[in-house]
XYZ file of N, CA and C in Angstrom:
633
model
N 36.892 49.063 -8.174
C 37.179 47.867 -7.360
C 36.106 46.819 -7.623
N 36.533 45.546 -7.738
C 35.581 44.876 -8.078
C 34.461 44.251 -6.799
N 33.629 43.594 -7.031
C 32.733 43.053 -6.243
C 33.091 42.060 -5.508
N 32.729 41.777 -4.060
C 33.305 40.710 -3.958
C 33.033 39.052 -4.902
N 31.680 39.327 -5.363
C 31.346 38.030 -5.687
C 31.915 37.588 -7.313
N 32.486 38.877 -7.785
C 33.213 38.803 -8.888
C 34.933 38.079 -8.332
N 35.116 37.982 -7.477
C 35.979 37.040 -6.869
C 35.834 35.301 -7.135
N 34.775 35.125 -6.972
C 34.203 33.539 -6.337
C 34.313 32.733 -7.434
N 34.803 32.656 -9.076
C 34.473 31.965 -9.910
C 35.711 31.671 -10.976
N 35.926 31.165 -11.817
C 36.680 31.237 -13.267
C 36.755 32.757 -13.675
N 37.982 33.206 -14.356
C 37.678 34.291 -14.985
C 36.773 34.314 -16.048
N 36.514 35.901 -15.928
C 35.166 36.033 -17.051
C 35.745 37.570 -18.179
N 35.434 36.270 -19.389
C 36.050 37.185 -20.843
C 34.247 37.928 -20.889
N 34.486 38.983 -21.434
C 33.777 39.962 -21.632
C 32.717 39.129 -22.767
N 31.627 38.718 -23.112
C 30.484 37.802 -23.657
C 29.144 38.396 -23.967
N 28.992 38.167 -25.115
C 27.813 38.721 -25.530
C 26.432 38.767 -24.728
N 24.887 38.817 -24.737
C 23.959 39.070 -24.327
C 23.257 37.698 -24.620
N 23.982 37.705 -26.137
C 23.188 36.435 -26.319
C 23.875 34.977 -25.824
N 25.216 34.790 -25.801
C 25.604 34.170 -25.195
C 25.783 33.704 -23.647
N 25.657 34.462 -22.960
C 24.851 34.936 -21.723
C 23.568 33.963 -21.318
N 23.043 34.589 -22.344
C 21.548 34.115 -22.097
C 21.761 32.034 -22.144
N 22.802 31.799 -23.218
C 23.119 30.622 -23.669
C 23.572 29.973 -22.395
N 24.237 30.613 -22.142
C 24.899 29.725 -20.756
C 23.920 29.752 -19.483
N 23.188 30.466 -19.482
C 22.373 30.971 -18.212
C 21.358 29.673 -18.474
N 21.015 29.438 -19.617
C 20.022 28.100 -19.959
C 20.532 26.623 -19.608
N 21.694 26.779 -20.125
C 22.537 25.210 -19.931
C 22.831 25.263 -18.319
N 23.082 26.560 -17.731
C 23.403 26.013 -16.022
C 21.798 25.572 -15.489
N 20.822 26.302 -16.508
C 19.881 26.021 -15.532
C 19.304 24.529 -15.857
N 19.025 24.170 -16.718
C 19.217 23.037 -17.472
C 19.782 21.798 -16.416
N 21.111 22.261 -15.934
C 21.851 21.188 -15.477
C 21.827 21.301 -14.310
N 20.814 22.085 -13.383
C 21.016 22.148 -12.558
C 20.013 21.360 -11.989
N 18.900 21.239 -12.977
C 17.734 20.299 -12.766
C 18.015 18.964 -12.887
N 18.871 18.541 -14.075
C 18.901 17.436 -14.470
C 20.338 16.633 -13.110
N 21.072 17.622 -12.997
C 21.594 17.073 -11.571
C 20.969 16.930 -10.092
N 20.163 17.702 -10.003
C 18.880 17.209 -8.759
C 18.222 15.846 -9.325
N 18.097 15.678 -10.249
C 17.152 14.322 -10.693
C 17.869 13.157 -10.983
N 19.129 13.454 -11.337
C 19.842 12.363 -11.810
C 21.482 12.694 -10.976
N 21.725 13.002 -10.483
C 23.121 13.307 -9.578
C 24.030 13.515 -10.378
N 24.980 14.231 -10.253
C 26.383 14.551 -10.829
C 26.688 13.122 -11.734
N 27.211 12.054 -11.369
C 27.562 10.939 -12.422
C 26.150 10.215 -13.171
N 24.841 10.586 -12.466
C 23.979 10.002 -13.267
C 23.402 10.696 -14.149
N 23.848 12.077 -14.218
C 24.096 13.581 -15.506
C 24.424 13.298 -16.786
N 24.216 13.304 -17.686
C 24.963 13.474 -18.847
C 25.087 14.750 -19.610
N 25.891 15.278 -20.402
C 25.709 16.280 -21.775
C 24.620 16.197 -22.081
N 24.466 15.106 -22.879
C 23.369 14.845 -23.394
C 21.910 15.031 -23.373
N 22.061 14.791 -21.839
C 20.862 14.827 -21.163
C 20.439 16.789 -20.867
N 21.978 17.027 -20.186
C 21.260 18.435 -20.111
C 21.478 19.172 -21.528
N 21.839 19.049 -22.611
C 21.642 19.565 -23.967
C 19.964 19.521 -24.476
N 19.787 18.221 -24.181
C 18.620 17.731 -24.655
C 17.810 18.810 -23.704
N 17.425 19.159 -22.243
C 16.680 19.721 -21.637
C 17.018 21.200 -21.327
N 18.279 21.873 -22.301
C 18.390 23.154 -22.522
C 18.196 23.633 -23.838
N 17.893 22.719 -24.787
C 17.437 22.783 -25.862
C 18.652 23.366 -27.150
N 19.763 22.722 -26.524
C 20.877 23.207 -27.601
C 21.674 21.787 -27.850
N 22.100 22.171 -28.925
C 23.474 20.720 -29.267
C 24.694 20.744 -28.544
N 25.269 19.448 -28.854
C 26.462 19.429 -27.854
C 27.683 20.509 -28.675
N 27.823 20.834 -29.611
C 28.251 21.561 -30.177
C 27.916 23.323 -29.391
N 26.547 23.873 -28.946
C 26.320 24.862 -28.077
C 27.083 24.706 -26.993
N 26.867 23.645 -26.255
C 27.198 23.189 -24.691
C 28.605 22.869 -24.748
N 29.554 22.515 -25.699
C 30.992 22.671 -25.323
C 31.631 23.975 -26.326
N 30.938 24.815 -26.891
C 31.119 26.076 -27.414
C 31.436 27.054 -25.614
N 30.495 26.586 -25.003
C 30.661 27.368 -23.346
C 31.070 26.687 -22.138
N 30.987 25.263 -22.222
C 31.534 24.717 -20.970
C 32.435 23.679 -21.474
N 33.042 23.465 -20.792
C 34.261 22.303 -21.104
C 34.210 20.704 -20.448
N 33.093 20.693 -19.673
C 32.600 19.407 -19.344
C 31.884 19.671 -18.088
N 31.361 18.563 -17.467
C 30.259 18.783 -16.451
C 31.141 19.245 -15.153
N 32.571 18.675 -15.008
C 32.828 19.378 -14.021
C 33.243 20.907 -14.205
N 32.988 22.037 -14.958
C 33.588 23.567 -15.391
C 31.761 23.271 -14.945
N 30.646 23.057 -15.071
C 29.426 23.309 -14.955
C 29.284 23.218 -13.127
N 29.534 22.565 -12.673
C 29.578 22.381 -11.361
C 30.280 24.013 -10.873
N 31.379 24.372 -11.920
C 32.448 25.222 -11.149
C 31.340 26.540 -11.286
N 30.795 26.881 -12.749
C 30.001 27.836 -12.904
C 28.491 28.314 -12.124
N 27.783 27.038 -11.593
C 27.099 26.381 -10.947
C 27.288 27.423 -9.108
N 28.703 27.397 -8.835
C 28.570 27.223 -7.137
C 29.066 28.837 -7.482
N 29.364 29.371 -8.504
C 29.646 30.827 -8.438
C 28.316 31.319 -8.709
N 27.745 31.407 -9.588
C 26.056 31.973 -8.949
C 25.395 31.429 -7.759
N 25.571 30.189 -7.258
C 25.340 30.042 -6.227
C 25.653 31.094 -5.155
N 27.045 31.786 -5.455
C 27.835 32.139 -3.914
C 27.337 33.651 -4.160
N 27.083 34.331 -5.382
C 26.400 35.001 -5.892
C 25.215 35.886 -5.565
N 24.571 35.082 -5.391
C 23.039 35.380 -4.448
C 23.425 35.376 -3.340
N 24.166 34.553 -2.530
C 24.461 34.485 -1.079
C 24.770 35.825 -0.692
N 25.894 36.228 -1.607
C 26.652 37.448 -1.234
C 25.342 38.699 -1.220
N 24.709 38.817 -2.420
C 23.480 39.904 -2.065
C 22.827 39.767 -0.852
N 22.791 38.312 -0.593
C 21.610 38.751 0.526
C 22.230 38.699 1.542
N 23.563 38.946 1.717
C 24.148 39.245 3.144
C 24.450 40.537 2.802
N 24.347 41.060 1.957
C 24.792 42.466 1.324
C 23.943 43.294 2.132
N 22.194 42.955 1.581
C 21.499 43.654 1.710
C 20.757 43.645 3.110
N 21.077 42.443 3.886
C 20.817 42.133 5.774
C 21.414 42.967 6.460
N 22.524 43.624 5.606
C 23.501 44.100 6.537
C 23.361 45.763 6.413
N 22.581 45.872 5.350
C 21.501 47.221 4.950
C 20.571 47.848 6.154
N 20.022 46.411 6.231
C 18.427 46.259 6.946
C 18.610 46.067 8.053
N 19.711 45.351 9.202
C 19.937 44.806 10.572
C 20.521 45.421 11.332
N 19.749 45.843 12.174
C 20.710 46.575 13.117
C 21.836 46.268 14.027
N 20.829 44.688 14.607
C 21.993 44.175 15.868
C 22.965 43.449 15.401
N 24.308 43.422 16.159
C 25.454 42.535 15.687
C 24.583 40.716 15.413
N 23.657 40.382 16.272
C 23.162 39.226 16.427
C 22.521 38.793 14.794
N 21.976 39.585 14.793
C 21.154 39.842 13.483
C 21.817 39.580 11.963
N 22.987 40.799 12.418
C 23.719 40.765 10.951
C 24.514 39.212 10.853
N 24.817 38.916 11.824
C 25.741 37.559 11.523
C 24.652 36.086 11.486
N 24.080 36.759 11.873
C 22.637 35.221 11.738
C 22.427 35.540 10.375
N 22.349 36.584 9.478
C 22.238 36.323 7.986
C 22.778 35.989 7.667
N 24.382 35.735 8.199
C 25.597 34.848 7.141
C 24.374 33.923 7.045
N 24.184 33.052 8.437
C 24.266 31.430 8.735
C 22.543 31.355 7.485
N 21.996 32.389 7.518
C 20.418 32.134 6.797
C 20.563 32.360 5.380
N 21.751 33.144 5.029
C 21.976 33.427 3.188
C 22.436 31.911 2.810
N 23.252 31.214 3.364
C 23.918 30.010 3.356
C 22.938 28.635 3.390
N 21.861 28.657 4.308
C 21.338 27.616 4.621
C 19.741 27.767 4.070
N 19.141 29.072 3.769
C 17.630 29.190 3.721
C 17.199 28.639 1.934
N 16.030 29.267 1.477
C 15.513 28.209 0.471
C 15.554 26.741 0.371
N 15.715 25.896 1.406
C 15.575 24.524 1.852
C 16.082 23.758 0.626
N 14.787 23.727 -0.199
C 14.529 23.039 -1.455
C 15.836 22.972 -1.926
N 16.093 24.625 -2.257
C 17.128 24.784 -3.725
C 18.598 24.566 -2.772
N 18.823 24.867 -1.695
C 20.118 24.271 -0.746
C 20.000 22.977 -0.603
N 19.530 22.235 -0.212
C 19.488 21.079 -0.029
C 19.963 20.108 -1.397
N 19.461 20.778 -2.375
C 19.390 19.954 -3.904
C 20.927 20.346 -3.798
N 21.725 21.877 -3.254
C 23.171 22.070 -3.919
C 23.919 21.227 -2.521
N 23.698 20.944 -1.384
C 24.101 20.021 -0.588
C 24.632 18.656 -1.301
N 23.746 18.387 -1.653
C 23.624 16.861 -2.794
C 24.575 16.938 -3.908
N 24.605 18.118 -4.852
C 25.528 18.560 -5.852
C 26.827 18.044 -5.355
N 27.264 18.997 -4.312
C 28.641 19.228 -3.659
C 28.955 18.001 -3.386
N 28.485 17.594 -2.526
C 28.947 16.666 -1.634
C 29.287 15.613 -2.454
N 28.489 15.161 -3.541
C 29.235 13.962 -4.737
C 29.796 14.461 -5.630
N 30.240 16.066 -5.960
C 31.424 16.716 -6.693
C 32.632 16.603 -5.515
N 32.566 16.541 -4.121
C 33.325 16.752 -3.703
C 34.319 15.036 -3.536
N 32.960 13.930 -3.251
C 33.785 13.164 -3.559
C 34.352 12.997 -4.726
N 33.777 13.018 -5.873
C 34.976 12.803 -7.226
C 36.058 13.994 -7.387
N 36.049 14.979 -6.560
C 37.504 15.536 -6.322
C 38.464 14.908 -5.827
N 38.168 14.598 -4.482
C 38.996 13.272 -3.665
C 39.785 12.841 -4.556
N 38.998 12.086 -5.652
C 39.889 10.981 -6.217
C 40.318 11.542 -7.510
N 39.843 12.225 -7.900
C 40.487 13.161 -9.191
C 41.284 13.792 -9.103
N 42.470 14.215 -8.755
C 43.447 15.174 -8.845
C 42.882 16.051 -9.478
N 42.812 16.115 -11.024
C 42.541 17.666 -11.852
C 41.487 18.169 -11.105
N 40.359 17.759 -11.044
C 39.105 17.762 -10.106
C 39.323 18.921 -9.216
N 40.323 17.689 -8.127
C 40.712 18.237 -6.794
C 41.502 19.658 -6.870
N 42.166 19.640 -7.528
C 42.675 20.993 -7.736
C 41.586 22.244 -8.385
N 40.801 21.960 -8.969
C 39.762 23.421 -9.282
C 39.238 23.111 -8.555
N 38.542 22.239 -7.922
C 37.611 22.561 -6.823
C 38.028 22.884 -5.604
N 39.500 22.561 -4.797
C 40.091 23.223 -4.166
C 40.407 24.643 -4.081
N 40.936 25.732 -4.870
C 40.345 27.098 -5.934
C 39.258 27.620 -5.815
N 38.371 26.849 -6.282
C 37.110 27.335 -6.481
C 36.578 27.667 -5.037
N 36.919 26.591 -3.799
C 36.566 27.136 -2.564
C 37.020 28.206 -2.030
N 38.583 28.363 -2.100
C 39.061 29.265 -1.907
C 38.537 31.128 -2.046
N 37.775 30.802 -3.758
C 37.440 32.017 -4.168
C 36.142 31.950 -3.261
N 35.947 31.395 -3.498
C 33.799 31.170 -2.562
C 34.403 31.865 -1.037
N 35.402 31.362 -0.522
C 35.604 31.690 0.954
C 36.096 33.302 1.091
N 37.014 33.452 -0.302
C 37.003 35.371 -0.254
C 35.707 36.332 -1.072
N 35.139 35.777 -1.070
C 33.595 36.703 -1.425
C 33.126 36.856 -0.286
N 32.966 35.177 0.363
C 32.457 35.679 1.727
C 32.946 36.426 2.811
N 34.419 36.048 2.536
C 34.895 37.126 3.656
C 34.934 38.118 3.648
N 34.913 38.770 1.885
C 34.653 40.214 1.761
C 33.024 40.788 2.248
N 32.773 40.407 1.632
C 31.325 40.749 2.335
C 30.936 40.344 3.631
N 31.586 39.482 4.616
C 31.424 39.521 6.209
C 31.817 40.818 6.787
N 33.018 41.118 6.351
C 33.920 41.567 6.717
C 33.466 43.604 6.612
N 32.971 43.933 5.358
C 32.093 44.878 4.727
C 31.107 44.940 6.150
N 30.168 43.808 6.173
C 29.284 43.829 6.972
C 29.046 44.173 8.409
N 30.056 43.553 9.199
C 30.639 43.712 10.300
C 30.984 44.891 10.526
N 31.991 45.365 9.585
C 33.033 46.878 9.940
C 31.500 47.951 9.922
N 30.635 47.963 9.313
C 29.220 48.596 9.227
C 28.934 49.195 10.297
N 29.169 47.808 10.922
C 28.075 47.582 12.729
C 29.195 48.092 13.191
N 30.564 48.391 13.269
C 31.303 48.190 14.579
C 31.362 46.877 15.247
N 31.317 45.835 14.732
C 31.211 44.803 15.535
C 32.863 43.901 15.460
N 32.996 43.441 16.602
C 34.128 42.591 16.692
C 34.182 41.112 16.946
N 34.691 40.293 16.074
C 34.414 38.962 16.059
C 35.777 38.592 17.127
N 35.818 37.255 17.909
C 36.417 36.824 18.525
C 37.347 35.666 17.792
N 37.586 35.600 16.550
C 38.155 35.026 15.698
C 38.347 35.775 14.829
N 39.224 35.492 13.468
C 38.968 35.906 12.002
C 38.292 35.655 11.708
N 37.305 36.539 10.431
C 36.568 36.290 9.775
C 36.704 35.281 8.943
N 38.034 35.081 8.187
C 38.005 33.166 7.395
C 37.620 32.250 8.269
N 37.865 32.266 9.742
C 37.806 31.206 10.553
C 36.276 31.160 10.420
N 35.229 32.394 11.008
C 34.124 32.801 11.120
C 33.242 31.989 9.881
N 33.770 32.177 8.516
C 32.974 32.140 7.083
C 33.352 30.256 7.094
N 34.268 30.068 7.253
C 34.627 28.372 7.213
C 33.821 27.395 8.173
N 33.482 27.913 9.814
C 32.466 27.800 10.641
C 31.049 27.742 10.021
N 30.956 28.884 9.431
C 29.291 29.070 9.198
C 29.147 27.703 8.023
N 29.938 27.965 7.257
C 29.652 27.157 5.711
C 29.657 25.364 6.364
N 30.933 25.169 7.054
C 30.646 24.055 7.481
C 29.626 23.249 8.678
N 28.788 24.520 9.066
C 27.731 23.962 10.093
C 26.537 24.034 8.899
N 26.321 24.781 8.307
C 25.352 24.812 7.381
C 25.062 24.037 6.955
N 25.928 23.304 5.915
C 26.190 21.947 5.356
C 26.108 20.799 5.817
N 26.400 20.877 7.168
C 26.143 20.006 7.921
C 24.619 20.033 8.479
N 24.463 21.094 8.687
C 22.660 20.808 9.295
C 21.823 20.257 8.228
N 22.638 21.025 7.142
C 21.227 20.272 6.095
C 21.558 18.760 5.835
N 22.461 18.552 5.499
C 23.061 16.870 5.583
C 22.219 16.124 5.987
N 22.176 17.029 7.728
C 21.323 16.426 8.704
C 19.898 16.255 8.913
N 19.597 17.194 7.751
C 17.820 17.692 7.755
C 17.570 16.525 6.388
N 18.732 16.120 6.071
C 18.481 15.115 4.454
C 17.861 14.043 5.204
N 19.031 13.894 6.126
C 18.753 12.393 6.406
C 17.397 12.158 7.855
N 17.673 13.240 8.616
C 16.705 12.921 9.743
C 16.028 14.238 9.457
N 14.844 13.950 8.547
C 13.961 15.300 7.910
C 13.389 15.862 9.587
N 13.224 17.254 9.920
C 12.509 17.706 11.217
C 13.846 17.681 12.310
N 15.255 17.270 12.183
C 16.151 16.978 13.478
C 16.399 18.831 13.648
N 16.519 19.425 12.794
C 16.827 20.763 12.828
C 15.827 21.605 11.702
N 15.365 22.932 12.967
C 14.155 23.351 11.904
C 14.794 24.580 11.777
N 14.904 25.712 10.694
C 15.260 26.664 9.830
C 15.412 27.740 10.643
N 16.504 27.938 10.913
C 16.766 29.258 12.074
C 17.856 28.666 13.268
N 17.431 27.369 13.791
C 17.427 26.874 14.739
C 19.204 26.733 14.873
N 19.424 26.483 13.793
C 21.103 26.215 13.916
C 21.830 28.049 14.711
N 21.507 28.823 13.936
C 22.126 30.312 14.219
C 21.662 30.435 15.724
N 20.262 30.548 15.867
C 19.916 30.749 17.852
C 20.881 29.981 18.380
N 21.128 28.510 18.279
C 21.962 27.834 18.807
C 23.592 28.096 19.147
N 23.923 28.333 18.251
C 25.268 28.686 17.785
C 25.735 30.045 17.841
N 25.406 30.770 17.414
C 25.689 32.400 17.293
C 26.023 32.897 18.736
N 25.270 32.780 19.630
C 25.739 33.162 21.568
C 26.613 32.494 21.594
N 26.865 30.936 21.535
C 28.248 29.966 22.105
C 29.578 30.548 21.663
N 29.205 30.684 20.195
C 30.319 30.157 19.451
C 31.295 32.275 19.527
N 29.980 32.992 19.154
C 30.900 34.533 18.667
C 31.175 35.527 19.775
N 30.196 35.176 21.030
C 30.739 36.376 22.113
C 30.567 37.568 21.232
N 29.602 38.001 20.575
C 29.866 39.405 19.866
C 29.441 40.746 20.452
N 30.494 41.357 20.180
C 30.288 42.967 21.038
C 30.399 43.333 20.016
N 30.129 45.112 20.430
C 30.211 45.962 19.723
C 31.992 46.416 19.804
N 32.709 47.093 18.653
C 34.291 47.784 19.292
C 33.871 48.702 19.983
N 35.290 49.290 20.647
C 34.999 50.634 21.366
C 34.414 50.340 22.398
């Protein structure tokens, strides 16, 4: 059975070690050069030049900056998924385990905040892109069943019972997240790191144990 986070992305053809390594350079590459220069102020060029391959490497593996964005939010969702994997290892209380959704989602400031920025101006040129709009529509979709697999994994652990579905639950968390940091962009100090889950987690989940 596969993983959940083997869910969250484009399919994946079976790829060499070294090619691997190739692509693992160009996302990282572009992941810098899109913190510094934003999604339209990005070029090929630019991240070729600062992954150290030709454009000939860089469309040998990606098909343009938006398939980089797509490859981009699947390692993103990636890591998320481990470290709710492994909270849910380590946590005993229902309180606990579901405050790691909201902290796998929102913590490392820096490197969330920079993919806040990503999204949010990939998401507007979806808007207006149709082709766009349609993989990146998809692409959420898959992001939202990793997470639900692994909420869902997590939860059944504890015995715990949510007062909603878990899609409802994973669509909640992702969209307060996003939103706090939005909010931490613009009014740096309005919300400090934790503060959203204490807040939210009693109101919003009523969580018991079943049984």
């Amino acid at each position: 059975m596969p993983s959940p986070a083997a869910t969250a992305g484009p399919p994946r053809a079976r790829v060499s070690a070294r090619r691997q390594a190739t692509r693992a350079r160009v996302l990282d590459a572009a992941s810098e050069v899109f913190a510094e220069r934003g999604f339209h102020g990005a070029t090929v060029e630019e991240i070729c030049e600062r992954a150290g391959f030709t454009r000939g490497a860089f469309y040998s593996n990606f098909s343009s900056k938006d398939d980089l964005v797509i490859h981009l939010s699947t390692r993103q969702v990636e890591g998320i998924v481990e470290r709710i994997t492994a909270a849910a290892r380590t946590e005993a209380s229902p309180e606990a385990v579901l405050g790691a959704v909201f902290a796998a989602l929102a913590d490392e400031p820096g490197r969330h905040e920079r993919w806040v920025l990503l999204t949010t101006e990939f998401t507007l040129h979806a808007i207006r892109d149709a082709a766009a709009r349609r993989v990146w529509a998809a692409q959420q979709r898959r992001i939202r069943e990793a997470l639900v697999a692994v909420v869902d994994d997590a939860i059944a652990s504890r015995g715990i019972t949510l007062p909603m579905t878990t899609e409802q639950f994973v669509r909640v968390a992702m969209a307060l997240t996003q939103g706090s940091m939005t909010q931490r962009l613009i009014e740096p100090g309005a919300l400090e790191r934790g503060e959203l889950e204490q807040v939210v987690l009693p109101v919003l989940l009523g969580v018991r144990p079943s049984g």
